[in-house]
Structure formats: structure tokens, C-alpha cells
Amino acid sequence: MSRGLGGRDEGSPATAAVPQTRWPADQGTEPDPPLPAVVGVADLRATNAAAILAAVRSAERHPRLSELVKATKLSRPTVEAIVDELADCGLIETAPAESARGLRSPGRPARRLRFRARAGFVVGVDVRARSVTACLADLDGRAVAVERKAVRADLTGRARARAVTTVIDAAIGRAGVDTRRVWAATVGTPGLVDRDNLTIRQADNLKDWARADIVGILRDRLDCQVTVENDANLAALGERWRGVGGDTDEMIFVLLGERLGAGVITDGRLLRGHHGAAGEIGFIHFPGLPSEPAPPRPGLPPQATDTVRDAAAGDPDAARAVASYGQRLADGIAPVLLALDPALVVLGTGPFGAPELLPAAELLLDAAQRHADGLLVDPPRWRLSALTDEAVITGAVRLALSSVEAVLRTRPTSLAPR
């Protein structure tokens, strides 16, 4: 995926790219600073390239060369050389000339530069018991092609892996993109995923899925970095990126799928836990209905589709059933909310996701919030997911992008065409 960096050093490192040291807050005096690390020419050039690319991407208007010199504090010859290198890699290009609004100015206008979001692509995949969806997105996270395929719930792991490769190939083919320009992929799945994001440990509702080695299969097929992540965790990332969670660093996303799960954002980061199993609220023993004993198995089965539809249509008995479901949900997750103290709880609407079922979803949300408020010290806000059925795949794109952006921030020219 990458090639070595080289080139002649023609300037000092860009100020914006120099990391800032933070001393511990409880120390009275600063210790002697460590000896500086030896920086090679290639490392210096990569740092400068990253700073120039970041300046191009963050500028309000497409910047001129002189503006990049000012923003990065690099010499003009250095900026010119690195701009040419970034252009050769396909990461930046000359922006179309802006309209002069009928006015003519002497001389040729200065060249302006812009980031090429379609220099590379990422793939996000949402694997469910009865469907597989793939989204091909550009480097700005915009969807380029989406492919969905219905599958049988009893598929073997190997057959499900073939369905994943089929929808990815279809999305790439429909977009007319060279597979070599796909730089990262993330697969969202039910079940437990190891902390390394490379292995599915357990997926009870997907036959043999944990044995399929989907990461290895896609790595061989796409020749890029591939990760796998729990679907609720990805839903939380997606909702924070492009949903209702963008204004908080402390959030819990409750995914009401075939099996209950939660993704936890704390201090702006995904909380995964020691084994990667943080948020597995489907293993909680939820209380039973008032007229029934507590269920023998953990978890909270999904609300019946007919009940949801009838509640949305105004049936009073169905509405009471949905409200009772919301109260049971609040009873079960209240200890989690007490322990984590989130600012926001987002309900991923699952069987409530269709627009015509919104009245039932709002009834569920209201019942859960009202009941939880009486159980908590500092009740959080509650919201329905803005992404509904797209939360998981949105988060998969976000996680795939994060690995590419890490390279763009450090050694962007290593992403030259393979």
C-alpha cells in the first residue's frame, strides 16, 4: 500500500506539525526536556507534506501557493516542491478558476489548490443476519456507491463472506473505481470483536461467522487495511459523526436490533473495554413484565413488528406494550447509565425505524426517559437516532476513514498509486 519516502530537505519542519508537549497537571515544576530525537530527511519531508496537505484541506477558500507558505512557515521552494509531489500522488489539484464577476485583472490569476477527495476511497460494510450492505465513500466521507443484498439468516460463515465480497465488488464496479484505490475497509458485525479489531470472537446469531476470517479474506481481495468492529460501536461512531451526537463527548448509543447492544463514547472516544466487549448490554438480565416472572435468559428481545405498527396507528393496547418495553429497557440499563454518567442516550430505532413508525418510536423514547429519570442522579438527554438504519454503515465508513486520515496527517505521499 505504501512506498518509501525520500527527497532533499529544503526547509525546516512546518510549525503546525510539531507536537506540543503537555506536562502532568499535578507537577510543581517542569522536568528537564528530553533530548530531541534524530529526524531523517524523509521523515522531515513527510512531516512538511502532511502540514501542507492539512493547510489545503482546512482552508476556507482554495489556497494559493503564497498562502500555504504563510500558513506552514516553510520556504517557497519547499512548498512548491511538495505541492508538486502531492499533485503527482493525486492528493491535490488545481482548482477551477473563480468567477471574476465581469471584472478583468491584468496578468494570469494565481493558481489555487484543492484536495482531491476521490484520490482514494474507503469501504464500510454492515453485516446483519438477513442482509449485507457495502458503501464505497471518498476521502471526505461522501457515499459514492451503496449496494445491498438480502441473505438467508442460516447462511454459513463462508457463504456470508462471499456475500460481503459480492456487495463490495458491486459497489466498486458501479462507481467505476480501480480496486487499488480502495485504501481501507471496515466491517460492522453483531457479536464480540477482539480489541485488535481483526477477529470476531463470537456471533451467536450468525452461523460459523466467527470462523470465516472476513478480515483476511478482504485484505487479500482489496490489498488494504481491513478492520472489523461491533455494530453498536460503529453506530455510536456514526451518530456522533453525522447524527444527533455531534455536540457531546459523552454518549451511549443503544442499538435495538435482533440483539440489544450499546456503543459507548466517553471523552470523545469509543470505549471498548479490556476484552473489546464494553457495551454488551444484551447480556444484562432485564426485568420481566409485571404479570410474569423475570425471563430466564439475558437480553431484551426486540419488540414485535405488529405491536410497533399498531402502536404507531394509535392502538391503545399496543401503545401500552411499547411503553412497557421502554420502561423495561430503562430498568435494565439504569445501572450502566449510573456508572458512565453520559450526557446523551441515543436510541437506534431498529424495528421502529420506518418513517411511518415514528409515533411508536417517540412513545418508546418518552417511556424510557421518564422511567430512567426516576432512577438516576443526573438524568441524561434522550434522542432518537437521526441516522436510523444507516447508523452502522456510517460508523463503518468513519472508522475506515480514520485509518486513512492517520496516514494523511503523517506521511501522505506514501499513499501514491500502487
Short mmCIF file of C-alpha atoms in Angstrom, two decimals:
data_model
loop_
_atom_site.label_atom_id
_atom_site.label_comp_id
_atom_site.label_asym_id
_atom_site.label_seq_id
_atom_site.Cartn_x
_atom_site.Cartn_y
_atom_site.Cartn_z
CA MET A 1 0.00 0.00 0.00
CA SER A 2 2.87 2.34 0.63
CA ARG A 3 6.18 3.25 -0.82
CA GLY A 4 9.27 4.74 0.74
CA LEU A 5 9.65 8.49 1.12
CA GLY A 6 12.70 10.40 0.06
CA GLY A 7 13.82 13.70 -1.27
CA ARG A 8 16.10 16.62 -0.47
CA ASP A 9 15.41 18.70 2.63
CA GLU A 10 14.63 22.22 1.54
CA GLY A 11 13.14 23.72 4.66
CA SER A 12 12.53 23.42 8.34
CA PRO A 13 9.56 21.42 9.66
CA ALA A 14 6.22 23.19 9.49
CA THR A 15 5.25 24.71 12.81
CA ALA A 16 1.74 23.25 12.68
CA ALA A 17 3.11 19.73 12.51
CA VAL A 18 5.34 19.93 15.61
CA PRO A 19 3.69 18.06 18.52
CA GLN A 20 3.07 20.07 21.68
CA THR A 21 4.27 18.55 24.96
CA ARG A 22 1.91 18.64 27.93
CA TRP A 23 3.36 18.12 31.37
CA PRO A 24 1.23 16.41 34.06
CA ALA A 25 -1.03 18.95 35.78
CA ASP A 26 -0.05 17.86 39.29
CA GLN A 27 3.67 18.59 38.91
CA GLY A 28 5.01 21.74 40.51
CA THR A 29 7.91 22.17 38.12
CA GLU A 30 8.64 21.03 34.61
CA PRO A 31 11.29 18.32 34.29
CA ASP A 32 14.27 18.77 32.03
CA PRO A 33 13.08 18.32 28.44
CA PRO A 34 14.14 15.08 26.76
CA LEU A 35 16.89 15.09 24.18
CA PRO A 36 15.46 15.65 20.68
CA ALA A 37 15.01 12.58 18.54
CA VAL A 38 17.03 12.25 15.38
CA VAL A 39 14.85 13.16 12.39
CA GLY A 40 15.75 11.80 8.97
CA VAL A 41 15.35 13.72 5.74
CA ALA A 42 12.48 11.51 4.60
CA ASP A 43 10.67 11.98 7.92
CA LEU A 44 11.11 15.74 7.70
CA ARG A 45 9.74 15.85 4.18
CA ALA A 46 6.78 13.65 5.16
CA THR A 47 6.00 15.99 8.07
CA ASN A 48 6.10 19.01 5.80
CA ALA A 49 3.93 17.28 3.20
CA ALA A 50 1.37 16.47 5.90
CA ALA A 51 1.34 20.10 7.06
CA ILE A 52 0.83 21.42 3.53
CA LEU A 53 -1.96 18.94 2.82
CA ALA A 54 -3.66 19.85 6.11
CA ALA A 55 -3.46 23.54 5.19
CA VAL A 56 -5.09 22.84 1.82
CA ARG A 57 -7.88 20.81 3.41
CA SER A 58 -8.63 23.25 6.23
CA ALA A 59 -8.59 26.49 4.24
CA GLU A 60 -11.93 28.29 3.86
CA ARG A 61 -11.09 29.07 0.23
CA HIS A 62 -8.85 27.09 -2.08
CA PRO A 63 -5.45 28.50 -1.07
CA ARG A 64 -2.76 30.00 -3.30
CA LEU A 65 0.86 28.94 -3.02
CA SER A 66 1.72 32.12 -1.12
CA GLU A 67 -0.99 31.36 1.43
CA LEU A 68 0.44 27.89 2.01
CA VAL A 69 3.88 29.42 2.58
CA LYS A 70 2.38 31.74 5.20
CA ALA A 71 0.29 29.01 6.85
CA THR A 72 3.12 26.47 7.15
CA LYS A 73 6.08 28.88 7.60
CA LEU A 74 8.04 26.85 5.07
CA SER A 75 10.17 28.34 2.32
CA ARG A 76 8.51 28.89 -1.03
CA PRO A 77 10.82 26.43 -2.86
CA THR A 78 9.97 23.74 -0.29
CA VAL A 79 6.24 24.38 -0.65
CA GLU A 80 6.46 24.34 -4.44
CA ALA A 81 8.35 21.04 -4.47
CA ILE A 82 5.97 19.34 -2.03
CA VAL A 83 2.88 20.67 -3.81
CA ASP A 84 4.20 19.09 -6.99
CA GLU A 85 4.76 15.82 -5.14
CA LEU A 86 1.25 15.86 -3.65
CA ALA A 87 -0.16 16.58 -7.10
CA ASP A 88 1.81 13.67 -8.57
CA CYS A 89 0.29 11.46 -5.88
CA GLY A 90 -3.16 12.68 -6.89
CA LEU A 91 -3.96 14.17 -3.46
CA ILE A 92 -4.26 17.79 -4.61
CA GLU A 93 -5.07 19.51 -7.88
CA THR A 94 -5.52 22.97 -9.33
CA ALA A 95 -8.96 24.34 -8.50
CA PRO A 96 -11.13 25.75 -11.30
CA ALA A 97 -10.71 29.49 -11.79
CA GLU A 98 -13.13 31.55 -9.73
CA SER A 99 -15.58 33.83 -11.48
CA ALA A 100 -14.29 37.38 -11.89
CA ARG A 101 -17.88 38.70 -11.90
CA GLY A 102 -17.35 40.62 -15.12
CA LEU A 103 -14.11 42.28 -13.99
CA ARG A 104 -10.80 41.73 -15.70
CA SER A 105 -7.49 41.95 -13.87
CA PRO A 106 -4.07 42.21 -15.55
CA GLY A 107 -1.93 39.09 -15.65
CA ARG A 108 -2.72 35.47 -15.11
CA PRO A 109 -4.52 34.72 -11.81
CA ALA A 110 -2.54 32.85 -9.17
CA ARG A 111 -3.12 29.11 -9.12
CA ARG A 112 -5.36 27.86 -6.32
CA LEU A 113 -5.18 24.33 -4.94
CA ARG A 114 -7.76 21.91 -3.62
CA PHE A 115 -7.85 18.47 -2.05
CA ARG A 116 -8.90 15.60 -4.32
CA ALA A 117 -11.40 13.67 -2.23
CA ARG A 118 -11.56 10.97 -4.91
CA ALA A 119 -7.85 10.32 -4.87
CA GLY A 120 -8.72 7.26 -2.79
CA PHE A 121 -11.71 5.51 -1.29
CA VAL A 122 -12.80 3.54 1.75
CA VAL A 123 -15.40 0.80 2.17
CA GLY A 124 -17.84 0.37 5.03
CA VAL A 125 -19.84 -2.85 5.42
CA ASP A 126 -22.89 -3.62 7.58
CA VAL A 127 -23.37 -7.37 8.13
CA ARG A 128 -26.70 -8.50 9.58
CA ALA A 129 -28.48 -11.80 9.85
CA ARG A 130 -30.66 -11.15 6.78
CA SER A 131 -28.73 -8.55 4.79
CA VAL A 132 -25.29 -7.32 3.83
CA THR A 133 -24.66 -3.70 2.77
CA ALA A 134 -21.49 -2.07 1.43
CA CYS A 135 -20.80 1.64 0.98
CA LEU A 136 -17.92 2.99 -1.10
CA ALA A 137 -17.04 6.50 0.11
CA ASP A 138 -14.49 9.11 -0.91
CA LEU A 139 -11.90 10.69 1.40
CA ASP A 140 -14.40 13.31 2.56
CA GLY A 141 -16.76 10.54 3.65
CA ARG A 142 -19.28 11.11 0.89
CA ALA A 143 -21.03 7.97 -0.35
CA VAL A 144 -20.12 7.15 -3.94
CA ALA A 145 -21.95 3.83 -4.30
CA VAL A 146 -24.08 1.69 -1.96
CA GLU A 147 -25.01 -1.94 -2.61
CA ARG A 148 -27.37 -4.11 -0.53
CA LYS A 149 -28.04 -7.81 -0.73
CA ALA A 150 -30.69 -9.82 1.11
CA VAL A 151 -29.37 -13.11 2.50
CA ARG A 152 -30.77 -16.05 4.42
CA ALA A 153 -30.37 -15.95 8.18
CA ASP A 154 -28.97 -19.50 8.21
CA LEU A 155 -26.05 -18.82 5.84
CA THR A 156 -22.74 -20.40 6.78
CA GLY A 157 -19.86 -18.10 7.60
CA ARG A 158 -18.13 -18.88 4.32
CA ALA A 159 -21.28 -18.10 2.31
CA ARG A 160 -21.83 -14.88 4.25
CA ALA A 161 -18.23 -13.85 3.49
CA ARG A 162 -18.94 -14.43 -0.21
CA ALA A 163 -21.97 -12.15 0.09
CA VAL A 164 -19.74 -9.46 1.62
CA THR A 165 -17.23 -9.65 -1.24
CA THR A 166 -20.10 -9.63 -3.75
CA VAL A 167 -21.61 -6.35 -2.50
CA ILE A 168 -18.18 -4.72 -2.20
CA ASP A 169 -17.28 -5.71 -5.76
CA ALA A 170 -20.66 -4.43 -6.95
CA ALA A 171 -20.19 -1.04 -5.25
CA ILE A 172 -16.66 -0.64 -6.62
CA GLY A 173 -17.78 -1.73 -10.10
CA ARG A 174 -20.79 0.59 -10.18
CA ALA A 175 -18.58 3.52 -9.25
CA GLY A 176 -16.02 2.58 -11.89
CA VAL A 177 -13.20 2.72 -9.34
CA ASP A 178 -9.93 0.80 -9.56
CA THR A 179 -9.75 -1.58 -6.59
CA ARG A 180 -6.19 -0.38 -5.96
CA ARG A 181 -7.62 3.00 -4.97
CA VAL A 182 -9.52 1.49 -2.03
CA TRP A 183 -7.27 2.30 0.91
CA ALA A 184 -9.17 0.92 3.91
CA ALA A 185 -12.27 -1.11 4.79
CA THR A 186 -14.27 -1.72 7.97
CA VAL A 187 -16.83 -4.47 8.52
CA GLY A 188 -19.57 -3.97 11.11
CA THR A 189 -20.97 -7.12 12.67
CA PRO A 190 -23.11 -8.34 15.55
CA GLY A 191 -21.21 -10.10 18.32
CA LEU A 192 -17.95 -9.76 20.20
CA VAL A 193 -14.86 -8.41 18.46
CA ASP A 194 -11.32 -8.60 19.85
CA ARG A 195 -9.56 -5.40 20.84
CA ASP A 196 -7.26 -5.72 17.84
CA ASN A 197 -10.28 -5.21 15.52
CA LEU A 198 -9.10 -8.16 13.44
CA THR A 199 -11.03 -11.09 14.89
CA ILE A 200 -14.70 -11.86 15.60
CA ARG A 201 -14.76 -13.80 18.86
CA GLN A 202 -18.44 -14.67 18.99
CA ALA A 203 -21.56 -14.03 16.91
CA ASP A 204 -24.37 -16.19 18.25
CA ASN A 205 -26.96 -15.31 15.62
CA LEU A 206 -24.64 -15.76 12.59
CA LYS A 207 -23.73 -19.38 11.89
CA ASP A 208 -19.95 -20.02 11.72
CA TRP A 209 -19.38 -16.31 11.09
CA ALA A 210 -16.58 -16.08 13.68
CA ARG A 211 -14.66 -18.76 11.73
CA ALA A 212 -14.86 -17.03 8.37
CA ASP A 213 -11.81 -14.72 8.83
CA ILE A 214 -13.52 -11.90 6.95
CA VAL A 215 -10.58 -9.59 7.66
CA GLY A 216 -8.13 -11.92 5.96
CA ILE A 217 -10.46 -12.52 3.02
CA LEU A 218 -10.94 -8.79 2.35
CA ARG A 219 -7.29 -7.98 2.93
CA ASP A 220 -6.33 -10.48 0.22
CA ARG A 221 -9.02 -9.16 -2.12
CA LEU A 222 -8.52 -5.41 -1.62
CA ASP A 223 -4.85 -5.30 -0.57
CA CYS A 224 -5.51 -2.62 2.04
CA GLN A 225 -6.00 -2.22 5.77
CA VAL A 226 -9.15 -4.05 6.94
CA THR A 227 -10.77 -3.93 10.39
CA VAL A 228 -13.88 -5.44 11.94
CA GLU A 229 -15.96 -3.79 14.67
CA ASN A 230 -19.10 -4.44 16.69
CA ASP A 231 -22.20 -2.95 15.05
CA ALA A 232 -23.34 -0.96 18.10
CA ASN A 233 -19.89 0.58 18.47
CA LEU A 234 -19.97 1.66 14.84
CA ALA A 235 -23.49 3.04 15.25
CA ALA A 236 -22.20 5.22 18.09
CA LEU A 237 -19.32 6.49 15.93
CA GLY A 238 -21.67 7.18 13.03
CA GLU A 239 -24.20 9.01 15.18
CA ARG A 240 -21.52 11.20 16.71
CA TRP A 241 -20.06 11.95 13.28
CA ARG A 242 -23.23 12.72 11.34
CA GLY A 243 -26.18 12.32 13.70
CA VAL A 244 -27.50 13.80 16.91
CA GLY A 245 -24.34 13.14 18.96
CA GLY A 246 -22.07 15.72 17.39
CA ASP A 247 -22.36 18.14 20.31
CA THR A 248 -21.21 15.81 23.10
CA ASP A 249 -18.17 13.77 24.12
CA GLU A 250 -20.19 11.53 26.48
CA MET A 251 -22.82 9.40 24.78
CA ILE A 252 -24.37 5.94 24.76
CA PHE A 253 -25.98 4.58 21.60
CA VAL A 254 -28.47 1.79 22.33
CA LEU A 255 -28.94 -0.39 19.25
CA LEU A 256 -32.37 -2.04 19.21
CA GLY A 257 -31.51 -4.80 16.78
CA GLU A 258 -32.17 -8.53 16.86
CA ARG A 259 -29.94 -8.50 19.92
CA LEU A 260 -29.60 -5.46 22.16
CA GLY A 261 -26.22 -3.73 22.16
CA ALA A 262 -24.68 -0.39 23.07
CA GLY A 263 -21.81 1.72 21.83
CA VAL A 264 -20.21 3.99 24.42
CA ILE A 265 -18.44 7.27 23.62
CA THR A 266 -16.53 8.76 26.55
CA ASP A 267 -14.19 11.74 26.41
CA GLY A 268 -14.87 11.77 22.68
CA ARG A 269 -13.52 8.25 22.14
CA LEU A 270 -15.07 4.84 21.72
CA LEU A 271 -14.90 2.81 24.94
CA ARG A 272 -14.06 -0.79 24.06
CA GLY A 273 -13.04 -2.33 27.39
CA HIS A 274 -10.27 -4.79 28.26
CA HIS A 275 -11.61 -7.56 26.01
CA GLY A 276 -13.34 -5.31 23.47
CA ALA A 277 -16.74 -6.17 24.99
CA ALA A 278 -17.76 -2.84 26.54
CA GLY A 279 -21.43 -2.06 25.82
CA GLU A 280 -22.63 -5.67 25.57
CA ILE A 281 -25.87 -4.85 27.36
CA GLY A 282 -27.55 -7.77 25.59
CA PHE A 283 -26.12 -9.93 28.39
CA ILE A 284 -27.99 -7.99 31.09
CA HIS A 285 -30.89 -9.81 32.77
CA PHE A 286 -33.75 -7.40 32.12
CA PRO A 287 -36.82 -7.42 34.36
CA GLY A 288 -39.93 -9.25 33.15
CA LEU A 289 -43.41 -7.86 32.71
CA PRO A 290 -45.35 -7.12 35.93
CA SER A 291 -47.54 -10.19 35.44
CA GLU A 292 -44.65 -12.51 34.56
CA PRO A 293 -41.53 -13.78 36.29
CA ALA A 294 -38.14 -12.46 35.20
CA PRO A 295 -37.04 -14.13 31.96
CA PRO A 296 -34.51 -16.96 32.41
CA ARG A 297 -32.20 -15.74 29.63
CA PRO A 298 -30.34 -12.41 29.46
CA GLY A 299 -31.23 -9.72 26.99
CA LEU A 300 -34.36 -7.97 25.80
CA PRO A 301 -35.99 -9.48 22.70
CA PRO A 302 -36.99 -6.97 20.01
CA GLN A 303 -40.46 -5.52 20.14
CA ALA A 304 -42.87 -7.41 17.89
CA THR A 305 -43.30 -5.73 14.49
CA ASP A 306 -47.10 -5.95 14.61
CA THR A 307 -47.14 -4.29 18.03
CA VAL A 308 -44.96 -1.44 16.80
CA ARG A 309 -47.15 -0.92 13.74
CA ASP A 310 -50.35 -0.96 15.79
CA ALA A 311 -48.90 1.46 18.35
CA ALA A 312 -47.93 3.88 15.58
CA ALA A 313 -51.50 3.67 14.29
CA GLY A 314 -52.86 4.62 17.73
CA ASP A 315 -53.98 1.26 19.14
CA PRO A 316 -54.10 1.76 22.94
CA ASP A 317 -53.14 -1.80 23.88
CA ALA A 318 -50.15 -1.74 21.54
CA ALA A 319 -49.16 1.69 22.85
CA ARG A 320 -49.15 0.34 26.40
CA ALA A 321 -46.99 -2.59 25.29
CA VAL A 322 -44.45 -0.24 23.69
CA ALA A 323 -44.41 1.96 26.81
CA SER A 324 -43.86 -1.12 28.98
CA TYR A 325 -40.99 -2.15 26.74
CA GLY A 326 -39.42 1.29 27.18
CA GLN A 327 -39.70 1.01 30.96
CA ARG A 328 -38.07 -2.43 30.96
CA LEU A 329 -35.27 -1.05 28.81
CA ALA A 330 -34.73 1.80 31.28
CA ASP A 331 -34.75 -0.59 34.26
CA GLY A 332 -32.09 -2.76 32.65
CA ILE A 333 -29.67 -0.08 31.54
CA ALA A 334 -30.07 2.31 34.51
CA PRO A 335 -27.02 0.81 36.31
CA VAL A 336 -24.97 1.35 33.14
CA LEU A 337 -26.11 4.97 32.99
CA LEU A 338 -25.27 5.45 36.66
CA ALA A 339 -21.79 4.05 36.13
CA LEU A 340 -20.97 6.03 32.97
CA ASP A 341 -22.94 9.26 33.52
CA PRO A 342 -23.47 10.09 29.81
CA ALA A 343 -24.75 13.43 28.61
CA LEU A 344 -26.85 11.76 25.91
CA VAL A 345 -28.59 8.44 25.28
CA VAL A 346 -29.45 7.73 21.64
CA LEU A 347 -31.92 5.01 20.76
CA GLY A 348 -31.11 3.29 17.49
CA THR A 349 -34.59 2.63 16.34
CA GLY A 350 -34.29 -0.88 14.86
CA PRO A 351 -37.84 -2.17 14.31
CA PHE A 352 -39.11 1.39 14.84
CA GLY A 353 -37.03 2.87 12.00
CA ALA A 354 -39.55 3.35 9.18
CA PRO A 355 -40.88 6.94 8.95
CA GLU A 356 -44.48 5.81 9.42
CA LEU A 357 -43.50 4.16 12.72
CA LEU A 358 -42.11 7.38 14.21
CA PRO A 359 -45.09 7.81 16.65
CA ALA A 360 -44.24 4.42 18.19
CA ALA A 361 -40.53 5.28 18.37
CA GLU A 362 -41.33 8.55 20.14
CA LEU A 363 -43.60 6.68 22.56
CA LEU A 364 -40.78 4.25 23.35
CA LEU A 365 -38.30 7.09 23.87
CA ASP A 366 -40.62 9.04 26.14
CA ALA A 367 -41.45 5.98 28.29
CA ALA A 368 -37.79 5.01 28.66
CA GLN A 369 -36.66 8.54 29.50
CA ARG A 370 -39.42 9.19 32.04
CA HIS A 371 -38.75 5.92 33.83
CA ALA A 372 -34.97 6.35 33.78
CA ASP A 373 -35.18 9.89 35.16
CA GLY A 374 -36.55 8.50 38.42
CA LEU A 375 -33.66 6.02 38.72
CA LEU A 376 -30.68 8.30 38.05
CA VAL A 377 -28.80 11.01 39.91
CA ASP A 378 -28.19 13.21 36.86
CA PRO A 379 -30.50 12.14 34.04
CA PRO A 380 -29.09 12.49 30.50
CA ARG A 381 -30.86 13.76 27.42
CA TRP A 382 -32.54 11.10 25.27
CA ARG A 383 -32.84 11.30 21.49
CA LEU A 384 -33.86 9.04 18.64
CA SER A 385 -31.13 8.25 16.13
CA ALA A 386 -31.03 10.68 13.23
CA LEU A 387 -29.36 8.04 11.05
CA THR A 388 -31.89 5.26 11.78
CA ASP A 389 -31.00 2.26 9.63
CA GLU A 390 -27.79 3.87 8.29
CA ALA A 391 -26.01 4.36 11.64
CA VAL A 392 -23.88 1.21 11.50
CA ILE A 393 -22.62 1.65 7.95
CA THR A 394 -21.97 5.35 8.57
CA GLY A 395 -19.78 4.38 11.51
CA ALA A 396 -18.02 1.75 9.40
CA VAL A 397 -17.09 4.42 6.86
CA ARG A 398 -15.95 6.70 9.68
CA LEU A 399 -13.65 4.04 11.18
CA ALA A 400 -12.17 3.15 7.79
CA LEU A 401 -11.56 6.83 7.09
CA SER A 402 -9.79 7.29 10.43
CA SER A 403 -7.02 4.90 9.41
CA VAL A 404 -6.51 6.72 6.11
CA GLU A 405 -6.57 10.12 7.82
CA ALA A 406 -3.87 8.95 10.21
CA VAL A 407 -1.61 8.46 7.17
CA LEU A 408 -2.69 11.75 5.59
CA ARG A 409 -1.68 13.52 8.82
CA THR A 410 1.77 11.93 8.92
CA ARG A 411 3.04 10.62 5.58
CA PRO A 412 0.51 11.43 2.85
CA THR A 413 2.81 10.79 -0.10
CA SER A 414 3.08 7.13 0.91
CA LEU A 415 -0.48 6.80 -0.45
CA ALA A 416 0.74 7.12 -4.01
CA PRO A 417 -0.97 4.84 -6.56
CA ARG A 418 0.16 1.22 -6.17
#
